Amino acid sequence: MIINVRTSQGQQFIEITEQVKKFVAQEGLQDGAVVVYVPHTTAGVTINENGDPAVVRDILHAVNKLIPVHGDYTHLEGNSHAHIKASLFGSSCTILVENGHLQLGTWQGIYFCEFDGPRNRKVFLKALR
Ligand code: ZN
């Protein structure tokens, strides 16, 4: 299954936990795992706190201190910072499913990570049985 994600900012975390839960229910997956895969070189996926929105704001703020938008980069497209961030965060997450439920911790949410938006993005979901 493919989720379409429309990002509205240059850099942005968008929570997709509910879409992944819906996919697990639609698949009737009881025990196994779901792979969340992002087929882009300037976006990624991560799991982190969804209780306080300040957390994802702080993650992006800190990442931009480590990997500034403008730096000593040579890639002609001018978005090297986004490629670097995408590699650091990674392009997939695997979440265990038990008794039909994602095995996420109380405060864990699944986030699509945009680093070179705004764009129309895709997220692939696959149930492993
Ligand atoms: Zn590029």
PDB file of C-alpha atoms and ligand atoms in Angstrom:
ATOM      1  CA  MET A   1       0.000   0.000   0.000  1.00  0.00           C
ATOM      2  CA  ILE A   2       1.106   3.551  -0.682  1.00  0.00           C
ATOM      3  CA  ILE A   3       0.354   6.549   1.532  1.00  0.00           C
ATOM      4  CA  ASN A   4       0.548   9.919  -0.196  1.00  0.00           C
ATOM      5  CA  VAL A   5       2.001  12.652   1.998  1.00  0.00           C
ATOM      6  CA  ARG A   6       1.818  16.320   0.990  1.00  0.00           C
ATOM      7  CA  THR A   7       4.373  18.350   2.898  1.00  0.00           C
ATOM      8  CA  SER A   8       3.914  22.095   3.302  1.00  0.00           C
ATOM      9  CA  GLN A   9       7.310  23.222   4.574  1.00  0.00           C
ATOM     10  CA  GLY A  10      10.969  22.842   3.679  1.00  0.00           C
ATOM     11  CA  GLN A  11      11.573  20.682   6.717  1.00  0.00           C
ATOM     12  CA  GLN A  12       8.767  19.074   8.603  1.00  0.00           C
ATOM     13  CA  PHE A  13       7.820  15.949  10.539  1.00  0.00           C
ATOM     14  CA  ILE A  14       4.358  14.595   9.728  1.00  0.00           C
ATOM     15  CA  GLU A  15       2.899  11.889  11.942  1.00  0.00           C
ATOM     16  CA  ILE A  16       1.603   8.877   9.996  1.00  0.00           C
ATOM     17  CA  THR A  17       0.856   6.521  12.915  1.00  0.00           C
ATOM     18  CA  GLU A  18      -2.904   6.481  12.275  1.00  0.00           C
ATOM     19  CA  GLN A  19      -2.456   5.580   8.597  1.00  0.00           C
ATOM     20  CA  VAL A  20      -0.154   2.704   9.573  1.00  0.00           C
ATOM     21  CA  LYS A  21      -2.683   1.463  12.177  1.00  0.00           C
ATOM     22  CA  LYS A  22      -5.432   1.605   9.545  1.00  0.00           C
ATOM     23  CA  PHE A  23      -3.262  -0.400   7.134  1.00  0.00           C
ATOM     24  CA  VAL A  24      -2.653  -3.113   9.752  1.00  0.00           C
ATOM     25  CA  ALA A  25      -6.416  -3.350  10.359  1.00  0.00           C
ATOM     26  CA  GLN A  26      -7.220  -3.461   6.617  1.00  0.00           C
ATOM     27  CA  GLU A  27      -4.650  -6.219   6.098  1.00  0.00           C
ATOM     28  CA  GLY A  28      -6.088  -8.174   9.007  1.00  0.00           C
ATOM     29  CA  LEU A  29      -2.527  -8.570  10.256  1.00  0.00           C
ATOM     30  CA  GLN A  30      -2.550 -10.187  13.699  1.00  0.00           C
ATOM     31  CA  ASP A  31       1.042 -11.233  14.323  1.00  0.00           C
ATOM     32  CA  GLY A  32       4.029 -10.117  12.319  1.00  0.00           C
ATOM     33  CA  ALA A  33       5.471  -6.751  11.446  1.00  0.00           C
ATOM     34  CA  VAL A  34       4.840  -3.797   9.230  1.00  0.00           C
ATOM     35  CA  VAL A  35       7.594  -2.139   7.226  1.00  0.00           C
ATOM     36  CA  VAL A  36       7.264   1.595   6.613  1.00  0.00           C
ATOM     37  CA  TYR A  37       9.497   2.514   3.690  1.00  0.00           C
ATOM     38  CA  VAL A  38      10.204   5.951   2.203  1.00  0.00           C
ATOM     39  CA  PRO A  39      11.385   5.828  -1.452  1.00  0.00           C
ATOM     40  CA  HIS A  40      13.043   9.257  -1.466  1.00  0.00           C
ATOM     41  CA  THR A  41      16.612  10.524  -1.084  1.00  0.00           C
ATOM     42  CA  THR A  42      15.748  13.728   0.759  1.00  0.00           C
ATOM     43  CA  ALA A  43      13.153  12.411   3.197  1.00  0.00           C
ATOM     44  CA  GLY A  44      13.117   9.726   5.860  1.00  0.00           C
ATOM     45  CA  VAL A  45      11.095   8.079   8.578  1.00  0.00           C
ATOM     46  CA  THR A  46      11.577   7.919  12.328  1.00  0.00           C
ATOM     47  CA  ILE A  47       9.806   6.925  15.526  1.00  0.00           C
ATOM     48  CA  ASN A  48       9.764   9.380  18.395  1.00  0.00           C
ATOM     49  CA  GLU A  49       7.594  11.102  20.959  1.00  0.00           C
ATOM     50  CA  ASN A  50       4.167  12.281  19.864  1.00  0.00           C
ATOM     51  CA  GLY A  51       2.999  13.516  23.277  1.00  0.00           C
ATOM     52  CA  ASP A  52       4.672  16.911  23.159  1.00  0.00           C
ATOM     53  CA  PRO A  53       5.031  18.551  19.711  1.00  0.00           C
ATOM     54  CA  ALA A  54       8.049  20.433  21.078  1.00  0.00           C
ATOM     55  CA  VAL A  55      10.060  17.212  20.771  1.00  0.00           C
ATOM     56  CA  VAL A  56       9.955  16.994  16.975  1.00  0.00           C
ATOM     57  CA  ARG A  57      10.530  20.742  16.788  1.00  0.00           C
ATOM     58  CA  ASP A  58      13.626  20.315  18.966  1.00  0.00           C
ATOM     59  CA  ILE A  59      14.877  17.365  16.897  1.00  0.00           C
ATOM     60  CA  LEU A  60      14.689  19.421  13.685  1.00  0.00           C
ATOM     61  CA  HIS A  61      16.277  22.418  15.411  1.00  0.00           C
ATOM     62  CA  ALA A  62      19.202  20.332  16.677  1.00  0.00           C
ATOM     63  CA  VAL A  63      19.650  18.514  13.349  1.00  0.00           C
ATOM     64  CA  ASN A  64      19.860  21.854  11.571  1.00  0.00           C
ATOM     65  CA  LYS A  65      22.632  22.950  13.910  1.00  0.00           C
ATOM     66  CA  LEU A  66      24.574  19.787  13.063  1.00  0.00           C
ATOM     67  CA  ILE A  67      23.753  19.860   9.334  1.00  0.00           C
ATOM     68  CA  PRO A  68      23.007  23.425   8.236  1.00  0.00           C
ATOM     69  CA  VAL A  69      21.064  24.097   5.044  1.00  0.00           C
ATOM     70  CA  HIS A  70      24.002  26.072   3.661  1.00  0.00           C
ATOM     71  CA  GLY A  71      27.437  24.556   4.150  1.00  0.00           C
ATOM     72  CA  ASP A  72      30.567  23.339   2.404  1.00  0.00           C
ATOM     73  CA  TYR A  73      28.669  21.116  -0.021  1.00  0.00           C
ATOM     74  CA  THR A  74      29.427  20.366  -3.679  1.00  0.00           C
ATOM     75  CA  HIS A  75      26.191  18.695  -4.908  1.00  0.00           C
ATOM     76  CA  LEU A  76      24.918  20.981  -7.688  1.00  0.00           C
ATOM     77  CA  GLU A  77      21.255  20.585  -6.820  1.00  0.00           C
ATOM     78  CA  GLY A  78      21.880  22.555  -3.630  1.00  0.00           C
ATOM     79  CA  ASN A  79      20.074  20.187  -1.283  1.00  0.00           C
ATOM     80  CA  SER A  80      22.964  18.217   0.176  1.00  0.00           C
ATOM     81  CA  HIS A  81      21.812  18.968   3.704  1.00  0.00           C
ATOM     82  CA  ALA A  82      18.568  17.126   2.928  1.00  0.00           C
ATOM     83  CA  HIS A  83      20.400  14.095   1.486  1.00  0.00           C
ATOM     84  CA  ILE A  84      22.593  13.904   4.604  1.00  0.00           C
ATOM     85  CA  LYS A  85      19.622  14.138   6.972  1.00  0.00           C
ATOM     86  CA  ALA A  86      17.743  11.482   4.975  1.00  0.00           C
ATOM     87  CA  SER A  87      20.662   9.082   5.361  1.00  0.00           C
ATOM     88  CA  LEU A  88      21.015   9.777   9.076  1.00  0.00           C
ATOM     89  CA  PHE A  89      17.340   9.177   9.800  1.00  0.00           C
ATOM     90  CA  GLY A  90      17.062   6.250   7.411  1.00  0.00           C
ATOM     91  CA  SER A  91      14.485   5.236   4.832  1.00  0.00           C
ATOM     92  CA  SER A  92      12.561   2.595   6.749  1.00  0.00           C
ATOM     93  CA  CYS A  93      11.184   1.513  10.111  1.00  0.00           C
ATOM     94  CA  THR A  94       9.887  -1.914  11.084  1.00  0.00           C
ATOM     95  CA  ILE A  95       7.200  -2.077  13.751  1.00  0.00           C
ATOM     96  CA  LEU A  96       6.156  -5.333  15.394  1.00  0.00           C
ATOM     97  CA  VAL A  97       2.470  -6.250  15.372  1.00  0.00           C
ATOM     98  CA  GLU A  98       0.918  -8.448  18.037  1.00  0.00           C
ATOM     99  CA  ASN A  99      -2.758  -9.333  18.337  1.00  0.00           C
ATOM    100  CA  GLY A 100      -3.486  -6.818  15.602  1.00  0.00           C
ATOM    101  CA  HIS A 101      -1.808  -3.928  17.424  1.00  0.00           C
ATOM    102  CA  LEU A 102       1.332  -1.995  16.557  1.00  0.00           C
ATOM    103  CA  GLN A 103       3.802  -2.559  19.387  1.00  0.00           C
ATOM    104  CA  LEU A 104       4.565   1.109  19.897  1.00  0.00           C
ATOM    105  CA  GLY A 105       5.366   2.528  23.315  1.00  0.00           C
ATOM    106  CA  THR A 106       2.885   4.887  24.966  1.00  0.00           C
ATOM    107  CA  TRP A 107       4.568   8.011  23.631  1.00  0.00           C
ATOM    108  CA  GLN A 108       5.875   6.681  20.330  1.00  0.00           C
ATOM    109  CA  GLY A 109       4.606   7.950  17.005  1.00  0.00           C
ATOM    110  CA  ILE A 110       5.763   7.234  13.452  1.00  0.00           C
ATOM    111  CA  TYR A 111       6.902  10.334  11.598  1.00  0.00           C
ATOM    112  CA  PHE A 112       7.512  11.008   7.931  1.00  0.00           C
ATOM    113  CA  CYS A 113      10.540  13.339   7.860  1.00  0.00           C
ATOM    114  CA  GLU A 114      10.611  15.953   5.107  1.00  0.00           C
ATOM    115  CA  PHE A 115      13.973  17.628   4.536  1.00  0.00           C
ATOM    116  CA  ASP A 116      13.504  19.202   1.096  1.00  0.00           C
ATOM    117  CA  GLY A 117       9.892  20.234   0.763  1.00  0.00           C
ATOM    118  CA  PRO A 118       7.289  21.165   0.130  1.00  0.00           C
ATOM    119  CA  ARG A 119       6.632  18.155  -2.090  1.00  0.00           C
ATOM    120  CA  ASN A 120       4.241  15.322  -2.782  1.00  0.00           C
ATOM    121  CA  ARG A 121       5.754  12.244  -1.176  1.00  0.00           C
ATOM    122  CA  LYS A 122       5.031   8.558  -0.965  1.00  0.00           C
ATOM    123  CA  VAL A 123       5.363   6.066   1.869  1.00  0.00           C
ATOM    124  CA  PHE A 124       5.210   2.322   1.120  1.00  0.00           C
ATOM    125  CA  LEU A 125       3.692  -0.027   3.696  1.00  0.00           C
ATOM    126  CA  LYS A 126       4.192  -3.794   3.683  1.00  0.00           C
ATOM    127  CA  ALA A 127       2.797  -6.365   6.086  1.00  0.00           C
ATOM    128  CA  LEU A 128       5.160  -9.199   7.042  1.00  0.00           C
ATOM    129  CA  ARG A 129       3.367 -12.327   8.214  1.00  0.00           C
TER     130      ARG A 129
HETATM  131 ZN    ZN B   1      19.975  16.471  -4.556  1.00  0.00          ZN
END
